[in-house]
CSV table of C-alpha atoms in Angstrom, one decimal:
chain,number,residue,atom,x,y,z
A,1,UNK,CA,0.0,0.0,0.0
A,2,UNK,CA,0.9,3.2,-0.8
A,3,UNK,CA,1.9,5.9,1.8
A,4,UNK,CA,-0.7,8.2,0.6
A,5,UNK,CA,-3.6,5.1,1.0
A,6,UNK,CA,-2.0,4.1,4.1
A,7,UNK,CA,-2.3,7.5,5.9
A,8,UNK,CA,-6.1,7.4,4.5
A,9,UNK,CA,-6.5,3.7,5.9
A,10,UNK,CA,-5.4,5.0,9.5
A,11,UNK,CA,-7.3,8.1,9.1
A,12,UNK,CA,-10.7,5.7,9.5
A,13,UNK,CA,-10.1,5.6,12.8
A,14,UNK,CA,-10.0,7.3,16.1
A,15,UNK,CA,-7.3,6.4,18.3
A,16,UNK,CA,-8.4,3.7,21.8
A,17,UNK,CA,-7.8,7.3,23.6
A,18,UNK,CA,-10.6,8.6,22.2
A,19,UNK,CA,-13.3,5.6,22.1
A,20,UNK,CA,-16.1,5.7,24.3
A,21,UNK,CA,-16.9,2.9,25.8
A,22,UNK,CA,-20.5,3.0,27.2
A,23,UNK,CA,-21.6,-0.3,28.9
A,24,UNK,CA,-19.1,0.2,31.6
A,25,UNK,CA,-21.4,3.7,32.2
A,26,UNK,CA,-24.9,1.8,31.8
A,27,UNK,CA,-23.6,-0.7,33.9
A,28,UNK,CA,-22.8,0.8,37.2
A,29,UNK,CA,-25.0,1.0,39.5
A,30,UNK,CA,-24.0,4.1,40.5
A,31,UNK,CA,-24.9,5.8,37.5
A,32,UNK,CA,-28.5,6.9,37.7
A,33,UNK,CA,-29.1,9.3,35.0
A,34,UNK,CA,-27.8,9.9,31.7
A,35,UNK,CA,-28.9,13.0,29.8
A,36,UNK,CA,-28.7,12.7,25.8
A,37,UNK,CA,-28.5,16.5,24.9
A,38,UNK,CA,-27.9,17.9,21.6
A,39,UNK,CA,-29.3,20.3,18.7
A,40,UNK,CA,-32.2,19.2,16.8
A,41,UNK,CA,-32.1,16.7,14.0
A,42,UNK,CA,-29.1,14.4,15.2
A,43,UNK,CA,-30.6,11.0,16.3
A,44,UNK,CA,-31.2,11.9,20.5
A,45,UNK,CA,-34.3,9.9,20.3
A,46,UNK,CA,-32.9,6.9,19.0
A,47,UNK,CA,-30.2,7.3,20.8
A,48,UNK,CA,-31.7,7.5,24.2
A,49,UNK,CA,-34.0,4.6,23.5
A,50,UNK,CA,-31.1,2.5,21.9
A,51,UNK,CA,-29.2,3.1,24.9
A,52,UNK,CA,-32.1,2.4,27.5
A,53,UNK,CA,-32.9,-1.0,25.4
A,54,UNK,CA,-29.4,-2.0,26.1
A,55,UNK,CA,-29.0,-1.0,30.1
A,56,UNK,CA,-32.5,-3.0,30.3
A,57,UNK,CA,-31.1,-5.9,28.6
A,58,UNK,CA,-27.8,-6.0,30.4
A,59,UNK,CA,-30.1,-6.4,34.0
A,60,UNK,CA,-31.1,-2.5,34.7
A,61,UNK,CA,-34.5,-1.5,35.5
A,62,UNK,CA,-34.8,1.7,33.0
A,63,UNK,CA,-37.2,4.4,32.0
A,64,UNK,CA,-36.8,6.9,29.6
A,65,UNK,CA,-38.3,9.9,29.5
A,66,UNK,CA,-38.5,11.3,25.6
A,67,UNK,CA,-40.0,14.7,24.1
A,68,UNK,CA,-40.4,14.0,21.0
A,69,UNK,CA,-43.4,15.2,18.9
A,70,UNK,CA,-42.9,12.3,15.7
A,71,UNK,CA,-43.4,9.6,18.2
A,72,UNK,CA,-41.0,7.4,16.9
A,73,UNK,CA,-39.8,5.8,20.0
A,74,UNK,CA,-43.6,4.6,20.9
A,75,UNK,CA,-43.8,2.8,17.0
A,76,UNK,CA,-40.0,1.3,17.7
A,77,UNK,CA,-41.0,0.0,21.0
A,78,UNK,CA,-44.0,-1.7,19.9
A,79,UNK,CA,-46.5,0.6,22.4
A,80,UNK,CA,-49.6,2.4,21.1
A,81,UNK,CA,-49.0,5.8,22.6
A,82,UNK,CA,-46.8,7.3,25.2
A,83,UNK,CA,-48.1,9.6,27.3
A,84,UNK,CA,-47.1,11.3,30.8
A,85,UNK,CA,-46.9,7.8,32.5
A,86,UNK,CA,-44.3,5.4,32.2
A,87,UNK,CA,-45.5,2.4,30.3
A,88,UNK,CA,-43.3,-1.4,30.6
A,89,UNK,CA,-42.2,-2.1,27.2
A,90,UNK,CA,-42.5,-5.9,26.0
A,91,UNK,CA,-40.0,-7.7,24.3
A,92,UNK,CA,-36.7,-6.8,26.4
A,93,UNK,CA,-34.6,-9.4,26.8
A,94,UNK,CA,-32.6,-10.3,30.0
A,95,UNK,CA,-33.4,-9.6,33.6
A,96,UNK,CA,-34.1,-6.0,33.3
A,97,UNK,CA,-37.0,-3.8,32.3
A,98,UNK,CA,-37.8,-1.0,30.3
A,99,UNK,CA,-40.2,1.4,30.8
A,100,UNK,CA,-40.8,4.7,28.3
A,101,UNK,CA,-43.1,7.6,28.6
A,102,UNK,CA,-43.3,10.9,26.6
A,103,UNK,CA,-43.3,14.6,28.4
A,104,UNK,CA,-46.7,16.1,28.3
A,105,UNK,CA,-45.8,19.6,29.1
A,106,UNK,CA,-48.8,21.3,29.9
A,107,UNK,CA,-50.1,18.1,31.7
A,108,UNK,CA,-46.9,18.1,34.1
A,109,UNK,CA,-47.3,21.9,34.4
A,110,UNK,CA,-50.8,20.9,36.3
A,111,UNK,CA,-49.5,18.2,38.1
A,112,UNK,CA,-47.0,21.0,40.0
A,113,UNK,CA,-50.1,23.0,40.9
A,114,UNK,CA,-52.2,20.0,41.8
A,115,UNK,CA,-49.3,19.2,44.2
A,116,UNK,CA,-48.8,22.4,45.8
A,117,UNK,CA,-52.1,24.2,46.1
A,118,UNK,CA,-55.4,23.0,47.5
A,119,UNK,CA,-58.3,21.8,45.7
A,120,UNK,CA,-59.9,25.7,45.3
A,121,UNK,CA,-56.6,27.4,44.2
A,122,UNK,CA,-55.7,24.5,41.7
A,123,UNK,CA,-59.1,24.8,40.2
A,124,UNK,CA,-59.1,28.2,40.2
A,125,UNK,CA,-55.0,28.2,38.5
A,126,UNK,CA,-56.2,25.4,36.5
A,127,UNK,CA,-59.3,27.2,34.6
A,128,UNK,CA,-57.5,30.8,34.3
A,129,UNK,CA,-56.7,31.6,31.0
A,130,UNK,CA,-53.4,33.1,31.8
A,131,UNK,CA,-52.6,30.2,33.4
A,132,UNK,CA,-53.7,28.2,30.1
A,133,UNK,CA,-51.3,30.1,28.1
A,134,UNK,CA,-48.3,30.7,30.1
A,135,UNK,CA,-48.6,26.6,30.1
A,136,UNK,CA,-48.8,25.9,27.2
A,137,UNK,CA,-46.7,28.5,25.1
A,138,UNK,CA,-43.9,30.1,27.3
A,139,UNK,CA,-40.4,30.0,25.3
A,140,UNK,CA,-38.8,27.1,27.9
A,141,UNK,CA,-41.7,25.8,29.5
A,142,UNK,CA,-40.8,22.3,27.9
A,143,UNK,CA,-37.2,22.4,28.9
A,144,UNK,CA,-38.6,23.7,32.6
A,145,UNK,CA,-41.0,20.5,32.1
A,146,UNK,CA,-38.7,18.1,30.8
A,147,UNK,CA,-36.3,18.8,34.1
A,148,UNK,CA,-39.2,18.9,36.4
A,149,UNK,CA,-40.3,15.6,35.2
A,150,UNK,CA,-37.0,14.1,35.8
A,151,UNK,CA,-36.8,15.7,39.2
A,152,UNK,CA,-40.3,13.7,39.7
A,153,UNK,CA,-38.8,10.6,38.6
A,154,UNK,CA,-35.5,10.7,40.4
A,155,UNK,CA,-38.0,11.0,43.6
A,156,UNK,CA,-39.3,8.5,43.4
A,157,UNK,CA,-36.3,6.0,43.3
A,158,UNK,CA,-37.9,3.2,41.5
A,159,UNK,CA,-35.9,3.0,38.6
A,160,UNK,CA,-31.7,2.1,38.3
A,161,UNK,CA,-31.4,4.3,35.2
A,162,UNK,CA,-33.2,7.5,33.8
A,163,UNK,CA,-32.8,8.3,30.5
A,164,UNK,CA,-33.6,11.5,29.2
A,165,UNK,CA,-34.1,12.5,26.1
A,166,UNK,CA,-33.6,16.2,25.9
A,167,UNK,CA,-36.7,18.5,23.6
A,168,UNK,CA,-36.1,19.1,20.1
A,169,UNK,CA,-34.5,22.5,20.6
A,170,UNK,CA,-32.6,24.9,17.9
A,171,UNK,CA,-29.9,24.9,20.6
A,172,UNK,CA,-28.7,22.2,23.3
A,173,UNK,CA,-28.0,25.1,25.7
A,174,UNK,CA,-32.0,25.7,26.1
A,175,UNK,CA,-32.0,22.5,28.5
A,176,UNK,CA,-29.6,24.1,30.3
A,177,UNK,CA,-30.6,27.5,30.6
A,178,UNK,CA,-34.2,26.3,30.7
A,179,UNK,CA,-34.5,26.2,33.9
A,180,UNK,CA,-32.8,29.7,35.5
A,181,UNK,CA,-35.1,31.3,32.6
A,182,UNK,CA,-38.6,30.3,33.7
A,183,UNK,CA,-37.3,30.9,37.2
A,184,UNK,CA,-36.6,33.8,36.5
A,185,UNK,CA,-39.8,34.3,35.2
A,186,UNK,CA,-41.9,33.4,37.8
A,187,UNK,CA,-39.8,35.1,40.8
A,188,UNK,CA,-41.1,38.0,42.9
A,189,UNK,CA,-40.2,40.4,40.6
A,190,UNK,CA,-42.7,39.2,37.9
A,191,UNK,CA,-45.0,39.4,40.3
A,192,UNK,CA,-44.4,42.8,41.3
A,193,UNK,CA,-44.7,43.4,37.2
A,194,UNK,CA,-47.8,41.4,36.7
A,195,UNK,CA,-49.6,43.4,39.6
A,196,UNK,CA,-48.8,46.9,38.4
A,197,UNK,CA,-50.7,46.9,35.2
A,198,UNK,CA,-53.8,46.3,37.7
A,199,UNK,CA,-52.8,48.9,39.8
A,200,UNK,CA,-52.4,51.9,36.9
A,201,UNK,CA,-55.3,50.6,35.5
A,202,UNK,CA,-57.3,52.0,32.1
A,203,UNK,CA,-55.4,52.4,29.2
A,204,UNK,CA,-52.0,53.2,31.0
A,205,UNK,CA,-51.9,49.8,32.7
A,206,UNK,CA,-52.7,48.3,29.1
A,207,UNK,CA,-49.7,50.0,27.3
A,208,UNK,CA,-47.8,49.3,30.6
A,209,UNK,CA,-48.5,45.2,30.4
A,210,UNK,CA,-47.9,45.5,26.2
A,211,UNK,CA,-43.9,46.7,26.8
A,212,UNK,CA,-43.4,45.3,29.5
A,213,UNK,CA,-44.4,42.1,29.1
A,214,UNK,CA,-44.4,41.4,25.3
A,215,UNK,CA,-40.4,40.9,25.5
A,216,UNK,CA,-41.2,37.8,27.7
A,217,UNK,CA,-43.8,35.9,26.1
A,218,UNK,CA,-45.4,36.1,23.2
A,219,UNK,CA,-48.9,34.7,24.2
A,220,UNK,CA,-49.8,38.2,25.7
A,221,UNK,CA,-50.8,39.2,22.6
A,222,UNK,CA,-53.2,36.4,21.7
A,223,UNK,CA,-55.0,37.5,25.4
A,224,UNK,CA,-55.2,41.9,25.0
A,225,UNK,CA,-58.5,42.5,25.9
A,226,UNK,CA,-61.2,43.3,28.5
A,227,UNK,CA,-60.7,40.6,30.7
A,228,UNK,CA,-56.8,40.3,30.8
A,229,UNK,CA,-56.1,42.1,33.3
A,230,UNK,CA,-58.4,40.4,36.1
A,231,UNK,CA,-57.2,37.0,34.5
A,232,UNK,CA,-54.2,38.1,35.3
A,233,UNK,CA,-54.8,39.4,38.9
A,234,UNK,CA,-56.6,36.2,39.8
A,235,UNK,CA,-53.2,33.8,38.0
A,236,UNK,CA,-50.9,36.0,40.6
A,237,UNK,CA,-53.1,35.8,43.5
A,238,UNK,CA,-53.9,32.2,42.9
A,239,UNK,CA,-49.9,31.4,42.0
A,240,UNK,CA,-48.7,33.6,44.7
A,241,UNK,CA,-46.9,31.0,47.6
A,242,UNK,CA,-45.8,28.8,44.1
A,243,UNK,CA,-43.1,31.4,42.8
A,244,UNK,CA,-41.0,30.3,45.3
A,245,UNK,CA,-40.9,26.7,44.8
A,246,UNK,CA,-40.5,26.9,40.6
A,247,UNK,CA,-36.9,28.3,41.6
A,248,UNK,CA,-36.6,26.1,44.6
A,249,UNK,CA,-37.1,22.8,42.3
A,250,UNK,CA,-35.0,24.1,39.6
A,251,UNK,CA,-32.5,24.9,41.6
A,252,UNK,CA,-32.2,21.0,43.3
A,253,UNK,CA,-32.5,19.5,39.6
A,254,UNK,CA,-29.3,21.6,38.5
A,255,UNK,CA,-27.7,20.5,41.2
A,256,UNK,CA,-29.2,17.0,40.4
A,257,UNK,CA,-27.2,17.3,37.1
A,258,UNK,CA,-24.1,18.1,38.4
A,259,UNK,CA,-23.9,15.5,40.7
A,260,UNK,CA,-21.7,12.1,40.6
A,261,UNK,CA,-24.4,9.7,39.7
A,262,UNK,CA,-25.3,12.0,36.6
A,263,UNK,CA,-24.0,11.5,32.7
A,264,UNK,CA,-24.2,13.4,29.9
A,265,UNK,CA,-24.0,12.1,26.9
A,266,UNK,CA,-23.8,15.1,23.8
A,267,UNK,CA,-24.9,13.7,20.4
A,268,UNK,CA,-24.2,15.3,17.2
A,269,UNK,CA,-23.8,14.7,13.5
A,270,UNK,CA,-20.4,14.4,11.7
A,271,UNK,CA,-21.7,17.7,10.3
A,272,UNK,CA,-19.7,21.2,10.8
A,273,UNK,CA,-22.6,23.0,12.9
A,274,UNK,CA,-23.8,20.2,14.8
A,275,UNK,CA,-20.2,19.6,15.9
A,276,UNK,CA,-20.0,23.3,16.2
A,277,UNK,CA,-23.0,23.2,18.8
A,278,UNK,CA,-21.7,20.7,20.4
A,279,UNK,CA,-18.1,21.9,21.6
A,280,UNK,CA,-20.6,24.8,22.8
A,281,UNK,CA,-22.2,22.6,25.0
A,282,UNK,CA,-19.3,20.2,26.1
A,283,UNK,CA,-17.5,24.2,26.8
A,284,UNK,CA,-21.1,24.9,29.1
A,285,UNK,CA,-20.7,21.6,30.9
A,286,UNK,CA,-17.0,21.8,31.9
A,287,UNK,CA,-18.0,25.8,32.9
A,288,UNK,CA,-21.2,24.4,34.8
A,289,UNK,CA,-19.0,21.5,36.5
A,290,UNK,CA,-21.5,18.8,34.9
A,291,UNK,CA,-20.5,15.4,34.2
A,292,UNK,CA,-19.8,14.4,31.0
A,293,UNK,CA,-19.2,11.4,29.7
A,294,UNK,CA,-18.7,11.7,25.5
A,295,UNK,CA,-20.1,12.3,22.4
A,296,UNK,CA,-21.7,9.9,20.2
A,297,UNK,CA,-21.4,10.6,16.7
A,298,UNK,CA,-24.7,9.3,14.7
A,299,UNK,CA,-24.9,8.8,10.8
A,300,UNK,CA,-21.1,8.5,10.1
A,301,UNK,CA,-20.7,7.4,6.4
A,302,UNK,CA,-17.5,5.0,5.4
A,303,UNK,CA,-16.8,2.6,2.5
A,304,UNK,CA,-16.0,-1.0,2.4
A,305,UNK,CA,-13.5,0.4,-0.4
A,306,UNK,CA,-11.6,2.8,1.3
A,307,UNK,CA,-8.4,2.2,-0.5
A,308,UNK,CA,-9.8,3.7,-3.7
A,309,UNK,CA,-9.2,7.0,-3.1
A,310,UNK,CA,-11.4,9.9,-4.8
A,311,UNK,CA,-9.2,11.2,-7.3
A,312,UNK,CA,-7.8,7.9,-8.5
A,313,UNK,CA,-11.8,6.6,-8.7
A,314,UNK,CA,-12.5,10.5,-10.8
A,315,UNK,CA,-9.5,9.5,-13.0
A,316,UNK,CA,-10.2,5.9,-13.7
A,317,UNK,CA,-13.6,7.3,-14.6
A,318,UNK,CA,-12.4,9.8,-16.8
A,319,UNK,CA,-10.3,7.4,-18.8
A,320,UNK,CA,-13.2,5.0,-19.2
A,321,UNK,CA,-15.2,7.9,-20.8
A,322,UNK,CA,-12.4,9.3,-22.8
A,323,UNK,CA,-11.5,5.9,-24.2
A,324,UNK,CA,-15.2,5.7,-25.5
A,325,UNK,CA,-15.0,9.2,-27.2
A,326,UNK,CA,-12.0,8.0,-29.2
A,327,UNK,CA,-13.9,5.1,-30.6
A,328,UNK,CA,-16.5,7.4,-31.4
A,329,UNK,CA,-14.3,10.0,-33.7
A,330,UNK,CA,-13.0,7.0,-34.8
A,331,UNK,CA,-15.8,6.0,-36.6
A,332,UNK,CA,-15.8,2.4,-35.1
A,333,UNK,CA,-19.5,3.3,-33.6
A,334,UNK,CA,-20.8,4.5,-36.9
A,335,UNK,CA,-19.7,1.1,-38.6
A,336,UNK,CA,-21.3,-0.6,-35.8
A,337,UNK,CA,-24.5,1.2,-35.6
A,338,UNK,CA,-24.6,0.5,-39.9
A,339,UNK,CA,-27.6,-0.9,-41.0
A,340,UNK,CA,-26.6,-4.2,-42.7
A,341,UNK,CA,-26.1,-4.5,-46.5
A,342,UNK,CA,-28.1,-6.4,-49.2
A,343,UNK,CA,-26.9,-9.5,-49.6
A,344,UNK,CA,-25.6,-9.7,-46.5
A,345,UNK,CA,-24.5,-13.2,-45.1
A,346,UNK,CA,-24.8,-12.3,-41.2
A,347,UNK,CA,-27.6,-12.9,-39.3
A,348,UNK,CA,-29.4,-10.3,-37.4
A,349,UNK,CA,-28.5,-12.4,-34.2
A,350,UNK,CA,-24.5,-11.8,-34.8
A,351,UNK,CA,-25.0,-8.5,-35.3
A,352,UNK,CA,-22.1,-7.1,-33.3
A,353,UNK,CA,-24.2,-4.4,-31.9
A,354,UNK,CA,-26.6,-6.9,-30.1
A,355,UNK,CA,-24.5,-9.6,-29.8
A,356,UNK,CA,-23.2,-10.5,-25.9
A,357,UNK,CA,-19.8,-9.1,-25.2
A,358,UNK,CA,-20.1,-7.1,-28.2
A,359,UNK,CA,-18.2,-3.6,-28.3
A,360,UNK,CA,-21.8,-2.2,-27.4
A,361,UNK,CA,-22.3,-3.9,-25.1
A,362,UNK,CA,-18.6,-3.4,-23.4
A,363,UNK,CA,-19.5,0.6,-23.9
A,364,UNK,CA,-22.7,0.0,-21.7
A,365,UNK,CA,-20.5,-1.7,-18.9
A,366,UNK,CA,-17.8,1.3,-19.5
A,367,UNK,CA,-20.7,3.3,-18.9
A,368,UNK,CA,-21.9,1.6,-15.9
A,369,UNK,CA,-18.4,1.5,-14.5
A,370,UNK,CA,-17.6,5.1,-14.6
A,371,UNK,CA,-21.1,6.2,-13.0
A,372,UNK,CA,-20.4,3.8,-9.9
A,373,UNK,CA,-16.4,5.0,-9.7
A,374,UNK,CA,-18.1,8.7,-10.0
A,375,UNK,CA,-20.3,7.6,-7.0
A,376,UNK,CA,-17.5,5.9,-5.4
A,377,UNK,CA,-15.8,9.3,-5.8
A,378,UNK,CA,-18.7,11.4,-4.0
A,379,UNK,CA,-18.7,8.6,-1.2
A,380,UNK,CA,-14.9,9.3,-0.4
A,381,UNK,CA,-15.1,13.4,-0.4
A,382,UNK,CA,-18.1,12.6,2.0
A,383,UNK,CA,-16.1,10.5,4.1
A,384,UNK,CA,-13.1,12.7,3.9
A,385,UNK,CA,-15.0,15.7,5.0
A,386,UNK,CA,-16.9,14.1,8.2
A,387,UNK,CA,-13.3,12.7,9.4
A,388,UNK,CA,-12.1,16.1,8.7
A,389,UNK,CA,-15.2,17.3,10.6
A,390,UNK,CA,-14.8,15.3,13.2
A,391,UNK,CA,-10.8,15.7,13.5
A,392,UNK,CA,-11.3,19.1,14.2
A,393,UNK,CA,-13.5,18.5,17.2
A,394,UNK,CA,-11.2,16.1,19.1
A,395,UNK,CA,-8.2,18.5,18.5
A,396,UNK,CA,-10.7,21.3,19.9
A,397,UNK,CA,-11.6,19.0,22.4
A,398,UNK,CA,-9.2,16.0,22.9
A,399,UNK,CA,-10.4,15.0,26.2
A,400,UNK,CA,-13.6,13.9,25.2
A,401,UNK,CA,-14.3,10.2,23.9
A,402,UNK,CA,-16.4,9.7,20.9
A,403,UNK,CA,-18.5,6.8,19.9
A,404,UNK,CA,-19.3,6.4,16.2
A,405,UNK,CA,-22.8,4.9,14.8
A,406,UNK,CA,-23.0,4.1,11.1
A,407,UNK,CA,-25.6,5.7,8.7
A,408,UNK,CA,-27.9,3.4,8.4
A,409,UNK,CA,-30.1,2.6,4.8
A,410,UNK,CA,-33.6,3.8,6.8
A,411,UNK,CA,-35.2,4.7,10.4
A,412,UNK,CA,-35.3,2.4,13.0
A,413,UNK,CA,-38.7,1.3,13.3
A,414,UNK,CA,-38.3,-1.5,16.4
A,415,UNK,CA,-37.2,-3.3,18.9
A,416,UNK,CA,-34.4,-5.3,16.9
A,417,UNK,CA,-33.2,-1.9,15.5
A,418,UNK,CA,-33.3,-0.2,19.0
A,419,UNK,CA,-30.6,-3.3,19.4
A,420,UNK,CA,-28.4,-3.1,16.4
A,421,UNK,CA,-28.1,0.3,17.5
A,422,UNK,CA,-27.1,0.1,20.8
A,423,UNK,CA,-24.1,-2.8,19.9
A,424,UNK,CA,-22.9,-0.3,17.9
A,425,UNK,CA,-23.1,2.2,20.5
A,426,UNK,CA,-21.5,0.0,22.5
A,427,UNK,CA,-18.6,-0.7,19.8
A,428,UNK,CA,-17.3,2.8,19.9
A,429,UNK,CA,-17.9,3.2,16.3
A,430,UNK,CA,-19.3,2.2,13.4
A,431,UNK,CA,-19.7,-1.8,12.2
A,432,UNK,CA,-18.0,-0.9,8.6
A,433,UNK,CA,-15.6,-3.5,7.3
A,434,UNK,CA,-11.8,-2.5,8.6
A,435,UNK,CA,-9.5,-1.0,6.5
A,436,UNK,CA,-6.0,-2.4,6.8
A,437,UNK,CA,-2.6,-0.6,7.6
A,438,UNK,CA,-0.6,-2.9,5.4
């Protein structure tokens, strides 16, 4: 092997410094929750439930906790629906058990007021229209919800393992921020602001409630009218001993996060903003003191003919088609394509045009085999720039492992995918055939 094809061979690879290995982390007991965290579109879902499958399998008693509005991971593990309840999952091999449930925002929002108000006020919170949209449309309520519900879960002690799926977000810092935001929001101070539109009153407290509040939430807007302000008045009044706690309980699940028995696992694509995103967020976690244990690369593309590098595939290609030209202003296909003569003693079947391993018929595979080495040729500048990709990340960030997970040909749509999935989770990096050093 060349040097050139060698250094490409090598450059497969990542070194055994920067595998990640992670059913030594699903299998101690002393981790209890691992947060998949992430921008949008890079396989936490199937990540989270791949990796939950396998703790379950290897003897764990699991739940995972997913927000995520396609409901993939309810069709992959054979249940109906997922709602705000954890639900077994059948099928899981081994001694463990899986459970799954999907975040109902709103529904967990009423939940925390049905737990800390009596019957009257959590009727009265529960039917204010406020209430109803604050709930349901605040920018962070579901990353507020998502850590409440874990907070809930991790209460309750009755699983080994949470795994969270983190929501859908344009950024992975809004799990993080999430919760400081919204209690923020619902401090003393916005109470102090929600009151004094009530207290100006007329047209002054409306113009009052439209600046001041408009930067905060957008669903102001949908309620301006005659009644907002005593919908208002009542929410505060009803919510008023609450404020406190919001903070309280976001405060305990950040420090939830950041303690021992906590992982964080950041999935990207090998794709230059996704990786981009996440050095941002493995940068928050080291600055927040959070635990993290690696990345895991999803969709990583490779070739079981690595050796055949891009150019020399582009060239080969090029000759093929050149060599076909020639024979063409050679006027070799014009005598072929000739319609025969009278008097002619072949028969149509030896026409060489038709014929079997006839030079038309070689053209057609010349054909064939320069559109595959041209597709051969995309596959390796693809491959080239995700390693390159991804080669700048671990220089960026060379303490963190990385475990790789092939491309695969479609979604994963059950249990036995859920599987393959997690082996090669497990494997550090993606099942493509080796390429050799020598």
């Amino acid at each position: 092997m060349s040097p050139d094809v060698e250094g490409q061979a090598r450059h497969h690879r990542l070194s055994p410094a920067h595998m990640l290995d992670l059913d030594p982390l699903v299998d101690d007991p002393a981790t209890r929750i691992v947060v998949c965290c992430g921008s949008g579109g890079v396989g936490k879902t199937t990540t989270a439930a791949a990796l939950g499958l396998r703790a379950a399998e290897r003897g764990r008693k699991v739940v995972v906790l997913t927000i995520d509005p396609a409901r993939r991971l309810a069709q992959s593990m054979g249940i109906d629906s997922l709602d705000n309840t954890p639900r077994r999952v059948k099928g899981v091999e081994g001694d463990g058990e899986l459970h799954a449930m999907m975040l109902d925002m709103k529904r967990t929002f009423d939940e925390i007021v049905e737990a800390h108000a009596d019957p009257e006020r959590a009727s009265a919170i529960l039917g204010n229209p406020f209430y109803q949209s604050l709930s349901a449309g605040f920018a962070g309520t579901q990353e507020y919800m998502a850590m409440e519900k874990l907070g809930q879960l991790r209460a309750r002690d009755e699983w080994d393992l949470i795994v969270v799926d983190t929501p859908p977000s344009r950024s992975a810092l809004d799990f993080l921020d999430a919760p400081k935001r919204l209690g923020s929001f619902l401090d003393g101070k916005l109470i102090r602001l929600l009151t004094a539109p009530a207290k100006l009153g007329g047209r002054a407290g409306m113009k009052f409630l439209n600046v001041g509040m408009s930067m905060m939430t957008g669903t102001l807007g949908k309620l301006l009218g005659g009644q907002l302000l005593k919908d208002v008045q009542t929410f505060v009044s009803a919510m008023d001993s609450m404020f406190g706690g919001f903070r309280t309980r976001a405060d305990a699940t950040y420090k939830l996060l950041q303690a021992p028995g906590t992982a964080f696992l950041v999935v990207a694509a090998p794709e230059r903003d996704a990786l981009r995103e996440a050095a941002y967020f493995v940068e928050r976690l080291a600055a927040e003191d959070m635990p993290l244990a690696g990345l895991v690369l999803n969709r990583v593309h490779g070739s079981g003919a690595a050796r055949l590098s891009a150019e020399r595939a582009l060239a080969a290609a090029e000759n093929l088609e050149e060599s076909r030209i020639v024979d063409q202003e050679d006027g070799k296909a014009g005598v072929r394509n000739s319609p025969d003569t009278d008097g002619s003693s072949e028969s149509p079947a030896s026409d060489p045009v038709s014929a079997e391993g006839s030079p038309a018929a070689d053209r057609t595979v010349e054909q064939l085999t320069a559109g595959l080495l041209r597709l051969h040729a995309e596959r390796m500048r693809l491959l080239s720039r995700e390693q390159r990709t991804r080669d700048r990340f671990t220089a960026l960030h060379p303490e963190v492992a990385v475990a790789e997970v092939a491309a695969l040909p479609g979604d994963v749509h059950d249990l036995a995918g859920l599987r393959d999935i997690g082996t090669r989770l497990a494997a550090g990096r993606p099942e493509l055939p080796e390429t050799s050093d020598g």
